[in-house]
């Protein structure tokens, strides 16, 4: 390096300039955020505990670090995720129509669990019609590659 | 008229269809205008670009406008840009004037949309001609400015905003570096798939389609109907009927709000929620009866709706003249251009006059269609919010999968990309990384890199080139520093005054 403001890197290593630069920046920012968070917490805690409202302080702290919502619907969340993963895995072996019909039917049950024969008509109709319409519109009308 | 050669009858049909579907997406809370575009983007694959854009523009205008329906009836913004509409439209609806509230919103929307269209039409070409002379140095600085301004206007802290943008840049670097053909940051078993990095469109579909659905399923797909206001009441009451008199004395407010929306739209990365909130607070500042805002005042509805439709045209200015998307929705529009292999940037308008005119007509037409459709049949649209989500969401998920599969003509890895970014987007919402900022960083990351390295090569590696090349650089530096300072200041102000104003991170 000739002097401090000269950028002097071999052409063969050009592809590494940005990943390193941005990576460093990200780490610095992350550290800054952690430090900031610690500072605000250390600053907040004493005032909170001395506050007359008593337990609200620690409670609020707890909810701040909660990842999922308070009473989140884990069945629907992971059900939806699981169905989608299964769907993508089955797309290639089963083809678009069959796998989509199975998927819509399955995920409808996840979203609205009801197993009486009458309640099943809606999801079933949806499951059969949607892939058909999509297949017609995308695959046939617009000639788009379907799985 | 040669204009109509580009704008075919098919395009007209597509705009109408787009507006209709857009209103549906806009009016269902949890489905956003951006999602509508991301889901329908693959359909444009089979069309020519003019028609594809017509469809997407229709979706955009319809989606932004449709958001007012649940805002007025359920007090839930249907799409993030209608946040401020809830403040006044819902109280007004509670008084039995739901239809009037919606119609005021519709008229304000169409005015905002048309004003922004005029600004787009005259301003974008000018900016484009200025930008033609930009060297990599200026381009680099403009992208830097885009990233700082997003971070500074973002609703959460400035620091996390910059982090989100930089993370987007980082992820965009994955893959091969075109100049010297070296691969970086790719684990060896994924080399075949990630040679070109993640493709933009599956990323979009994941971030705006799948992650929203995951977020909604976490909340259990509940729609809170307890607050619902019906449209049917008070038909006999003359005060409940809408007439243009509602706009008496509101001309200044309407125009000001439209311009606020347009200008915020021009600033890259600033979403509709910021536009509607800002023009709402301006309306309150200038109002003769500020205490009435929030209790069902027409001023508030006008401010919010004029500005969020003003955004539509404004957001296209930087997209078409600089190649930088103005908000998350125009980022998807950028995807449509990429899909068709057309370069957006300073040369776009000059090189594609037909397309440019076609877009303007599509935008104008979309606004008119939106107005006619919503004004005449708002009663029927108001019932859309009753469509159960458990019917819609499976359909949307299938479309997300089909879309990401079809985009590169059948690459299964793209579907996985969409799912990965769907889950990532969901995690981002939780840990406070802003999705829009991340996305803009992701889109602009490669350009940031190549412009930096090009200016380095051109100047023999002198880093001072970013300050010394021309006076434009100083202006840009002033803007960058200004945006950072503004961000820090408004951050301070916010954290001091109202910590409860934390909008959902989904507000893109």
XYZ file of C-alpha atoms in Angstrom:
655
model
C 0.000 0.000 0.000
C 1.484 3.283 -1.073
C -0.531 5.530 1.208
C -3.564 5.284 3.408
C -6.231 6.381 0.957
C -5.134 4.177 -1.867
C -7.059 1.082 -2.602
C -4.548 -1.502 -3.681
C -5.758 -5.021 -4.231
C -4.859 -7.556 -6.818
C -7.431 -8.014 -9.565
C -7.682 -11.715 -8.802
C -8.927 -10.933 -5.336
C -11.524 -8.359 -6.365
C -14.322 -10.781 -5.627
C -13.368 -10.854 -1.967
C -13.294 -7.115 -1.337
C -16.974 -6.655 -0.727
C -17.716 -9.804 1.220
C -14.972 -8.895 3.685
C -15.892 -5.227 3.837
C -19.608 -5.817 4.312
C -18.973 -8.725 6.642
C -16.825 -6.544 8.873
C -19.413 -3.805 8.771
C -22.127 -6.266 9.762
C -20.122 -7.506 12.710
C -19.421 -3.944 13.835
C -23.110 -3.059 13.553
C -24.103 -6.203 15.395
C -21.718 -5.377 18.220
C -23.040 -1.824 18.306
C -26.588 -3.124 18.551
C -25.712 -5.524 21.337
C -23.921 -2.809 23.255
C -26.823 -0.427 22.768
C -29.282 -3.035 23.947
C -27.186 -3.766 27.026
C -26.876 -0.095 27.830
C -30.602 0.559 27.569
C -31.319 -2.503 29.655
C -28.888 -1.600 32.365
C -30.294 1.886 32.344
C -33.893 0.742 32.401
C -33.736 -2.004 34.999
C -33.024 -0.067 38.184
C -35.743 2.485 37.482
C -38.155 -0.278 36.655
C -37.622 -2.283 39.791
C -37.895 0.794 41.964
C -41.050 1.714 40.109
C -44.274 1.366 42.070
C -45.813 -0.754 39.330
C -43.803 -3.645 40.741
C -43.771 -6.689 38.521
C -44.552 -5.056 35.225
C -40.880 -4.313 34.617
C -39.479 -7.832 34.528
C -42.615 -9.028 32.769
C -42.190 -6.528 29.996
C -38.563 -7.529 29.727
C -39.530 -11.129 29.320
C -42.005 -10.449 26.571
C -39.468 -8.387 24.726
C -37.295 -11.426 24.135
C -40.145 -13.724 23.280
C -39.726 -15.111 19.789
C -43.236 -16.384 19.165
C -46.422 -14.565 20.013
C -47.798 -15.023 23.476
C -50.288 -17.743 22.691
C -49.225 -18.534 19.193
C -50.906 -21.179 17.127
C -48.080 -23.691 16.851
C -50.249 -26.304 15.176
C -51.078 -24.019 12.294
C -47.614 -22.519 11.997
C -45.680 -25.760 11.928
C -48.487 -27.552 10.139
C -48.337 -25.019 7.337
C -44.565 -25.223 7.235
C -44.580 -29.013 7.249
C -47.211 -29.228 4.527
C -45.253 -26.835 2.341
C -42.017 -28.788 2.739
C -43.819 -32.037 1.972
C -45.472 -30.401 -1.014
C -42.193 -29.247 -2.502
C -40.656 -32.659 -1.944
C -43.586 -34.396 -3.612
C -43.801 -32.012 -6.546
C -41.212 -33.784 -8.641
C -42.296 -37.410 -8.078
C -46.074 -36.847 -8.144
C -46.412 -34.023 -10.611
C -48.135 -30.678 -10.203
C -51.790 -31.665 -10.224
C -51.752 -34.557 -7.779
C -49.373 -32.993 -5.304
C -51.225 -29.675 -5.337
C -54.559 -31.346 -4.733
C -53.113 -33.241 -1.797
C -51.421 -30.114 -0.508
C -54.456 -27.850 -0.594
C -56.603 -30.501 1.001
C -54.021 -31.137 3.688
C -53.300 -27.541 4.519
C -56.986 -26.633 4.581
C -57.404 -29.205 7.312
C -54.472 -27.697 9.161
C -55.953 -24.229 8.923
C -59.488 -25.312 9.759
C -59.636 -28.674 11.431
C -63.095 -30.099 10.946
C -63.773 -33.668 9.968
C -67.498 -33.982 9.442
C -68.306 -35.077 5.892
C -70.128 -31.841 5.177
C -67.284 -29.660 6.320
C -64.937 -31.556 4.058
C -66.769 -30.616 0.881
C -65.401 -27.060 0.847
C -61.697 -27.893 1.138
C -62.132 -30.804 -1.242
C -63.707 -28.634 -3.905
C -61.040 -26.007 -3.370
C -58.337 -28.650 -3.548
C -59.533 -30.004 -6.854
C -60.545 -26.780 -8.564
C -57.574 -24.566 -7.738
C -54.827 -26.745 -9.215
C -56.996 -27.372 -12.248
C -57.594 -23.675 -12.843
C -53.939 -22.838 -12.226
C -52.876 -25.638 -14.516
C -55.188 -24.376 -17.250
C -54.264 -20.712 -16.881
C -50.531 -21.041 -16.310
C -49.713 -24.216 -18.130
C -52.070 -24.100 -21.061
C -52.992 -20.445 -21.620
C -49.659 -18.836 -20.893
C -47.412 -21.776 -21.537
C -45.543 -21.515 -18.285
C -43.462 -24.445 -17.134
C -45.148 -26.263 -14.298
C -43.468 -28.815 -12.079
C -52.540 7.104 -32.178
C -49.319 5.222 -31.896
C -49.723 5.117 -28.150
C -52.394 2.527 -28.525
C -50.208 0.268 -30.568
C -48.298 -0.444 -27.430
C -51.294 -0.453 -25.199
C -53.335 -3.282 -26.647
C -56.947 -4.152 -25.796
C -55.515 -7.129 -23.942
C -53.586 -4.712 -21.768
C -56.802 -2.872 -20.936
C -58.410 -6.119 -19.882
C -55.374 -6.954 -17.786
C -55.454 -3.599 -16.012
C -59.106 -4.138 -15.120
C -58.369 -7.653 -13.922
C -55.328 -6.397 -12.007
C -57.249 -3.646 -10.248
C -59.964 -6.103 -9.293
C -57.580 -8.686 -7.877
C -55.522 -5.919 -6.311
C -58.523 -4.632 -4.410
C -59.142 -8.137 -3.127
C -55.566 -8.522 -1.923
C -55.539 -5.031 -0.523
C -58.731 -5.461 1.388
C -57.836 -8.705 3.120
C -55.678 -7.953 6.136
C -52.548 -10.049 5.938
C -52.425 -9.960 2.173
C -50.553 -6.931 0.931
C -50.292 -5.148 -2.368
C -46.684 -6.304 -2.603
C -47.767 -9.882 -2.141
C -50.313 -9.507 -4.926
C -47.586 -8.455 -7.311
C -45.164 -11.130 -6.168
C -47.749 -13.856 -6.592
C -48.906 -12.704 -9.994
C -45.483 -11.876 -11.346
C -44.920 -15.348 -12.822
C -48.092 -14.993 -14.837
C -46.474 -12.119 -16.714
C -43.817 -14.520 -17.850
C -46.016 -15.621 -20.694
C -46.972 -12.096 -21.735
C -45.003 -9.392 -23.423
C -43.637 -6.751 -21.128
C -46.263 -4.096 -21.875
C -49.105 -6.396 -20.950
C -47.290 -7.782 -17.969
C -46.677 -4.303 -16.626
C -50.298 -3.381 -17.255
C -51.371 -6.266 -15.041
C -48.862 -5.426 -12.311
C -49.696 -1.725 -12.325
C -53.372 -2.583 -11.992
C -52.546 -4.812 -9.043
C -50.468 -2.081 -7.459
C -53.108 0.645 -7.698
C -55.917 -1.706 -6.715
C -53.960 -3.144 -3.819
C -53.067 0.200 -2.314
C -56.650 1.437 -2.643
C -58.288 -1.742 -1.395
C -56.515 -1.343 1.924
C -58.969 1.315 2.983
C -61.916 -1.092 3.144
C -60.933 -3.027 6.274
C -59.331 0.146 7.606
C -62.771 1.730 7.665
C -64.813 -1.316 8.573
C -62.570 -3.326 10.889
C -60.023 -0.766 12.041
C -57.325 -3.001 10.558
C -55.291 -1.675 7.654
C -55.753 -4.085 4.771
C -52.348 -3.249 3.457
C -49.695 -1.388 5.469
C -50.143 1.869 3.588
C -53.622 2.324 5.040
C -52.513 2.612 8.661
C -53.521 6.233 8.970
C -56.846 5.598 7.274
C -57.981 3.664 10.320
C -57.661 6.750 12.529
C -60.578 8.576 11.002
C -62.387 6.269 8.625
C -63.284 3.808 11.356
C -64.753 6.365 13.774
C -66.721 7.806 10.893
C -67.979 4.351 9.973
C -68.987 3.764 13.577
C -71.213 6.789 13.358
C -73.009 5.025 10.531
C -71.255 6.843 7.706
C -69.173 3.934 6.473
C -70.099 4.395 2.867
C -69.371 8.086 3.001
C -66.006 7.448 4.624
C -65.066 4.960 1.950
C -66.182 7.202 -0.864
C -64.204 10.130 0.485
C -61.244 7.786 0.566
C -61.856 6.639 -2.983
C -62.023 10.164 -4.366
C -58.917 11.175 -2.430
C -57.172 8.072 -3.766
C -57.881 8.834 -7.363
C -56.735 12.435 -6.980
C -53.541 11.333 -5.261
C -52.928 8.739 -7.928
C -53.343 11.187 -10.769
C -51.206 13.892 -9.214
C -48.391 11.434 -8.696
C -48.811 10.233 -12.242
C -48.281 13.756 -13.543
C -45.177 14.131 -11.401
C -43.870 10.815 -12.683
C -44.528 11.789 -16.263
C -42.615 15.046 -16.081
C -39.996 14.327 -13.478
C -38.694 10.857 -14.320
C -37.373 11.779 -17.796
C -35.586 14.819 -16.348
C -33.952 12.780 -13.639
C -33.096 10.183 -16.239
C -31.277 12.702 -18.436
C -29.306 13.963 -15.475
C -28.429 10.425 -14.489
C -27.113 9.483 -17.917
C -23.884 11.340 -17.194
C -23.331 9.549 -13.908
C -20.123 7.628 -13.577
C -19.722 4.647 -11.253
C -18.696 7.111 -8.556
C -22.096 8.833 -8.565
C -23.924 5.573 -8.954
C -22.157 4.179 -5.949
C -23.036 7.246 -3.900
C -26.666 7.182 -5.011
C -27.032 3.586 -3.928
C -25.372 4.443 -0.654
C -27.860 7.278 -0.258
C -30.727 4.925 -1.044
C -29.574 2.604 1.717
C -29.088 5.323 4.311
C -32.408 7.009 3.624
C -34.317 3.759 4.014
C -32.592 3.107 7.264
C -33.237 6.604 8.541
C -36.949 6.670 7.776
C -37.530 3.146 8.988
C -39.882 2.830 11.903
C -37.451 1.056 14.143
C -33.970 2.059 15.142
C -31.536 3.488 12.647
C -28.921 0.944 13.614
C -31.096 -2.054 12.864
C -32.156 -0.362 9.636
C -28.581 -0.085 8.423
C -27.946 -3.612 9.588
C -30.920 -4.914 7.598
C -29.771 -3.140 4.458
C -26.198 -4.351 4.814
C -27.384 -7.880 5.446
C -29.288 -7.660 2.185
C -26.142 -6.478 0.414
C -24.200 -9.330 1.973
C -26.670 -11.979 0.863
C -26.710 -10.552 -2.649
C -22.959 -11.088 -2.930
C -23.347 -14.844 -2.674
C -22.432 -16.476 -5.946
C -19.995 -15.771 -8.700
C -18.274 -12.418 -9.142
C -18.718 -11.700 -12.838
C -15.558 -9.720 -13.521
C -13.023 -12.334 -12.569
C -15.337 -15.348 -12.440
C -14.497 -16.298 -8.888
C -17.052 -17.912 -6.650
C -17.433 -16.669 -3.110
C -19.404 -17.568 -0.021
C -20.898 -20.711 -1.474
C -20.558 -24.027 0.326
C -19.151 -26.530 -2.147
C -22.174 -28.848 -2.196
C -24.381 -25.984 -3.359
C -22.079 -24.750 -6.084
C -24.311 -25.881 -8.915
C -27.336 -24.155 -7.485
C -25.870 -20.964 -6.172
C -23.586 -20.181 -9.091
C -25.521 -16.994 -9.806
C -26.595 -16.467 -6.221
C -30.208 -16.437 -5.141
C -32.584 -15.308 -7.858
C -34.529 -12.177 -7.070
C -38.021 -13.427 -7.720
C -38.110 -16.448 -5.434
C -36.610 -14.224 -2.775
C -39.447 -11.742 -3.300
C -42.087 -14.430 -3.235
C -40.608 -15.872 -0.080
C -40.221 -12.592 1.751
C -43.599 -11.155 0.870
C -45.778 -14.186 0.219
C -44.740 -17.138 2.291
C -43.508 -15.267 5.341
C -46.784 -13.330 5.627
C -48.710 -16.561 5.509
C -46.499 -18.077 8.186
C -47.008 -15.003 10.309
C -50.763 -15.261 9.851
C -50.840 -18.935 10.701
C -48.879 -18.213 13.825
C -51.660 -15.855 14.801
C -54.146 -18.619 14.095
C -55.856 -17.002 11.096
C -58.227 -15.139 13.328
C -60.117 -12.218 11.943
C -61.471 -10.031 14.623
C -65.008 -9.395 13.520
C -66.221 -8.016 16.817
C -65.376 -4.518 15.718
C -66.991 -4.870 12.346
C -69.174 -2.063 11.145
C -71.807 -2.815 8.567
C -72.370 -0.730 5.515
C -76.099 -0.895 5.494
C -77.143 1.578 8.126
C -78.230 5.172 7.717
C -79.236 5.197 4.137
C -81.985 7.701 4.739
C -79.858 10.136 6.657
C -78.832 12.890 4.251
C -75.611 13.446 6.125
C -74.572 9.883 5.428
C -74.741 10.322 1.717
C -71.536 11.156 -0.033
C -71.262 14.252 -2.147
C -68.345 16.195 -3.454
C -69.150 18.801 -0.835
C -67.047 16.700 1.491
C -64.071 18.157 -0.327
C -65.048 21.776 0.238
C -62.110 23.516 1.827
C -60.037 20.390 1.510
C -58.310 21.235 -1.758
C -55.068 22.230 -0.105
C -55.111 19.195 2.132
C -55.735 16.859 -0.794
C -52.989 18.320 -2.915
C -50.515 18.565 -0.076
C -51.116 14.971 0.914
C -50.760 13.774 -2.655
C -47.430 15.520 -2.933
C -46.211 14.191 0.398
C -47.022 10.704 -0.852
C -45.345 11.315 -4.178
C -42.190 12.777 -2.688
C -41.858 10.045 -0.099
C -42.400 7.605 -2.929
C -39.483 9.101 -4.828
C -37.178 8.558 -1.864
C -36.027 4.998 -2.300
C -37.317 2.359 0.022
C -39.821 4.464 1.931
C -43.014 2.490 2.176
C -46.648 3.477 2.068
C -47.123 3.328 5.810
C -44.595 6.107 6.314
C -46.295 8.189 3.621
C -49.754 7.892 5.069
C -48.606 8.554 8.624
C -46.579 11.577 7.640
C -49.286 13.240 5.614
C -51.760 12.492 8.391
C -49.622 14.340 10.896
C -49.185 17.194 8.423
C -52.950 17.404 7.976
C -53.237 17.592 11.727
C -50.638 20.339 11.956
C -52.333 22.481 9.355
C -55.912 21.718 10.298
C -58.204 24.421 11.642
C -59.769 21.922 13.992
C -56.946 19.531 14.848
C -58.881 18.096 17.779
C -61.394 16.609 15.361
C -58.837 14.397 13.683
C -59.063 10.924 15.039
C -62.758 11.188 15.701
C -63.998 10.625 12.206
C -62.849 13.696 10.368
C -62.834 13.724 6.591
C -59.501 15.524 6.641
C -57.737 12.501 8.054
C -59.189 10.121 5.502
C -58.276 12.433 2.677
C -54.736 12.891 3.948
C -54.066 9.204 4.312
C -55.653 7.978 1.122
C -54.393 10.766 -1.143
C -50.862 10.180 0.049
C -50.802 6.417 -0.233
C -52.024 6.547 -3.784
C -49.644 9.409 -4.427
C -46.963 6.912 -3.600
C -47.735 4.765 -6.635
C -46.430 7.212 -9.187
C -43.671 8.575 -7.000
C -42.186 5.183 -6.305
C -41.758 4.602 -10.007
C -39.639 7.719 -10.498
C -36.390 6.311 -9.076
C -37.173 2.900 -10.546
C -37.466 4.174 -14.094
C -34.834 6.872 -13.986
C -32.160 5.352 -11.753
C -33.047 1.680 -11.587
C -33.573 1.921 -7.833
C -36.983 0.780 -6.571
C -38.924 3.344 -4.556
C -40.666 0.837 -2.305
C -41.118 -2.880 -1.870
C -43.873 -3.045 -4.453
C -41.831 -1.359 -7.150
C -39.061 -3.792 -6.246
C -41.368 -6.469 -7.586
C -41.976 -4.361 -10.684
C -38.219 -4.314 -11.112
C -38.434 -8.081 -11.025
C -40.779 -7.955 -14.022
C -38.214 -5.977 -15.990
C -35.464 -8.369 -15.008
C -37.648 -11.272 -16.070
C -37.976 -9.806 -19.536
C -34.328 -8.893 -19.729
C -34.875 -5.151 -19.898
C -32.424 -2.878 -18.150
C -34.048 -0.151 -16.081
C -31.949 2.896 -15.495
C -31.210 6.321 -16.932
C -31.489 5.069 -20.484
C -34.787 3.300 -20.044
C -37.217 6.066 -20.967
C -35.236 7.201 -23.963
C -34.740 3.696 -25.263
C -38.248 2.441 -24.700
C -40.612 5.339 -25.377
C -43.488 3.014 -26.223
C -43.141 1.072 -23.035
C -42.878 4.259 -21.044
C -46.027 5.682 -22.597
C -47.751 2.371 -22.143
C -46.921 2.403 -18.447
C -48.227 5.926 -18.028
C -51.465 5.018 -19.763
C -51.754 1.864 -17.708
C -51.278 3.859 -14.533
C -53.839 6.467 -15.565
C -56.274 3.809 -16.641
C -55.723 1.808 -13.469
C -56.606 4.840 -11.385
C -59.772 5.461 -13.382
C -60.797 1.816 -13.235
C -60.093 1.702 -9.530
C -62.281 4.750 -9.038
C -65.186 3.467 -11.121
C -65.004 -0.005 -9.667
C -64.768 1.020 -6.052
C -67.157 3.942 -6.278
C -69.987 2.038 -7.880
C -69.674 -1.251 -6.062
C -68.035 -0.521 -2.759
C -70.833 -2.444 -1.063
C -69.813 -5.656 -2.737
C -66.119 -5.095 -2.179
C -66.866 -4.530 1.469
C -67.895 -8.159 1.649
C -64.475 -9.388 0.487
C -63.197 -9.139 4.005
C -65.553 -11.975 4.840
C -63.741 -14.465 2.590
C -62.196 -16.914 5.025
C -58.434 -17.004 5.024
C -58.261 -20.749 5.301
C -59.667 -20.892 1.781
C -57.397 -18.226 0.350
C -54.082 -19.083 1.914
C -53.664 -22.558 0.423
C -54.338 -21.083 -3.002
C -51.764 -18.373 -2.461
C -49.190 -20.864 -1.242
C -49.668 -22.978 -4.347
C -49.263 -19.873 -6.472
C -46.076 -18.974 -4.612
C -44.653 -22.407 -5.344
C -45.768 -22.410 -8.961
C -44.418 -18.922 -9.391
C -40.994 -19.551 -8.030
C -40.738 -22.772 -9.969
C -41.739 -21.193 -13.247
C -39.552 -18.129 -13.070
C -36.387 -19.695 -14.380
C -38.272 -22.240 -16.392
C -38.474 -24.986 -13.872
C -35.674 -24.905 -11.334
C -36.615 -26.747 -8.174
C -33.938 -24.942 -6.208
C -35.856 -21.695 -6.720
C -38.802 -23.167 -4.867
C -36.506 -23.990 -1.973
C -35.129 -20.467 -2.168
C -38.646 -19.104 -1.811
C -39.281 -21.322 1.184
C -35.940 -20.452 2.790
C -36.626 -16.753 2.414
C -40.183 -17.274 3.587
C -38.873 -18.696 6.836
C -36.123 -16.071 6.975
C -38.673 -13.299 6.456
C -40.709 -14.721 9.290
C -37.665 -14.763 11.542
C -36.765 -11.234 10.408
C -40.169 -9.945 11.488
C -39.542 -11.421 14.901
C -36.060 -10.133 15.533
C -36.646 -6.692 14.127
C -34.824 -6.877 10.820
C -36.744 -4.824 8.315
C -37.769 -6.829 5.316
C -38.065 -3.938 2.887
C -34.668 -2.586 3.822
C -33.162 -6.029 3.515
C -34.755 -6.447 0.105
C -33.531 -3.111 -1.225
C -30.058 -3.986 -0.010
C -30.331 -7.339 -1.705
C -31.430 -5.776 -4.986
C -28.810 -3.048 -4.993
C -25.942 -5.012 -3.461
C -24.403 -6.193 -6.698
C -24.594 -2.718 -8.218
C -23.048 -1.222 -5.121
C -20.148 -3.600 -5.442
C -19.537 -3.269 -9.155
C -19.786 0.521 -9.083
C -17.346 0.711 -6.216
C -14.844 -1.550 -7.911
C -15.284 0.190 -11.256
C -14.573 3.572 -9.747
C -11.554 2.091 -8.021
C -10.237 0.741 -11.268
C -10.879 3.980 -13.115
C -9.148 6.100 -10.537
C -6.189 3.810 -9.962
C -7.429 2.928 -6.516
C -7.688 6.412 -5.082
C -10.416 6.401 -2.428
C -10.622 10.197 -2.579
C -12.277 9.883 -5.954
C -15.578 9.697 -4.105
C -15.120 13.257 -2.942
C -13.281 14.945 -5.724
C -14.765 13.932 -9.037
C -17.504 16.507 -9.398
C -19.746 18.837 -7.380
C -22.567 16.317 -7.705
C -20.622 14.100 -5.343
C -20.703 16.755 -2.660
C -24.448 17.085 -3.048
C -24.787 13.344 -2.719
C -22.544 13.253 0.321
C -24.613 16.037 1.844
C -27.738 13.972 1.208
C -26.175 10.857 2.718
C -24.990 12.637 5.820
C -28.256 14.550 6.032
C -30.268 11.355 5.934
C -28.168 9.779 8.652
C -28.463 12.851 10.859
C -32.181 13.057 10.205
C -32.503 9.399 11.081
C -30.701 9.797 14.376
C -32.700 12.904 15.259
C -36.097 11.406 14.501
C -35.061 8.262 16.314
C -34.311 10.250 19.416
C -37.589 12.095 19.145
C -39.564 8.912 18.677
C -38.008 7.002 21.515
C -38.586 9.946 23.801
C -42.212 10.634 22.933
C -44.036 7.437 22.098
C -42.522 4.007 22.504
C -45.978 2.486 22.045
C -46.163 3.674 18.457
C -44.158 0.648 17.409
C -45.771 -0.458 14.215
C -45.702 -4.089 13.321
C -42.524 -4.969 11.515
C -44.726 -6.403 8.807
C -45.555 -2.837 7.877
C -43.631 -2.637 4.692
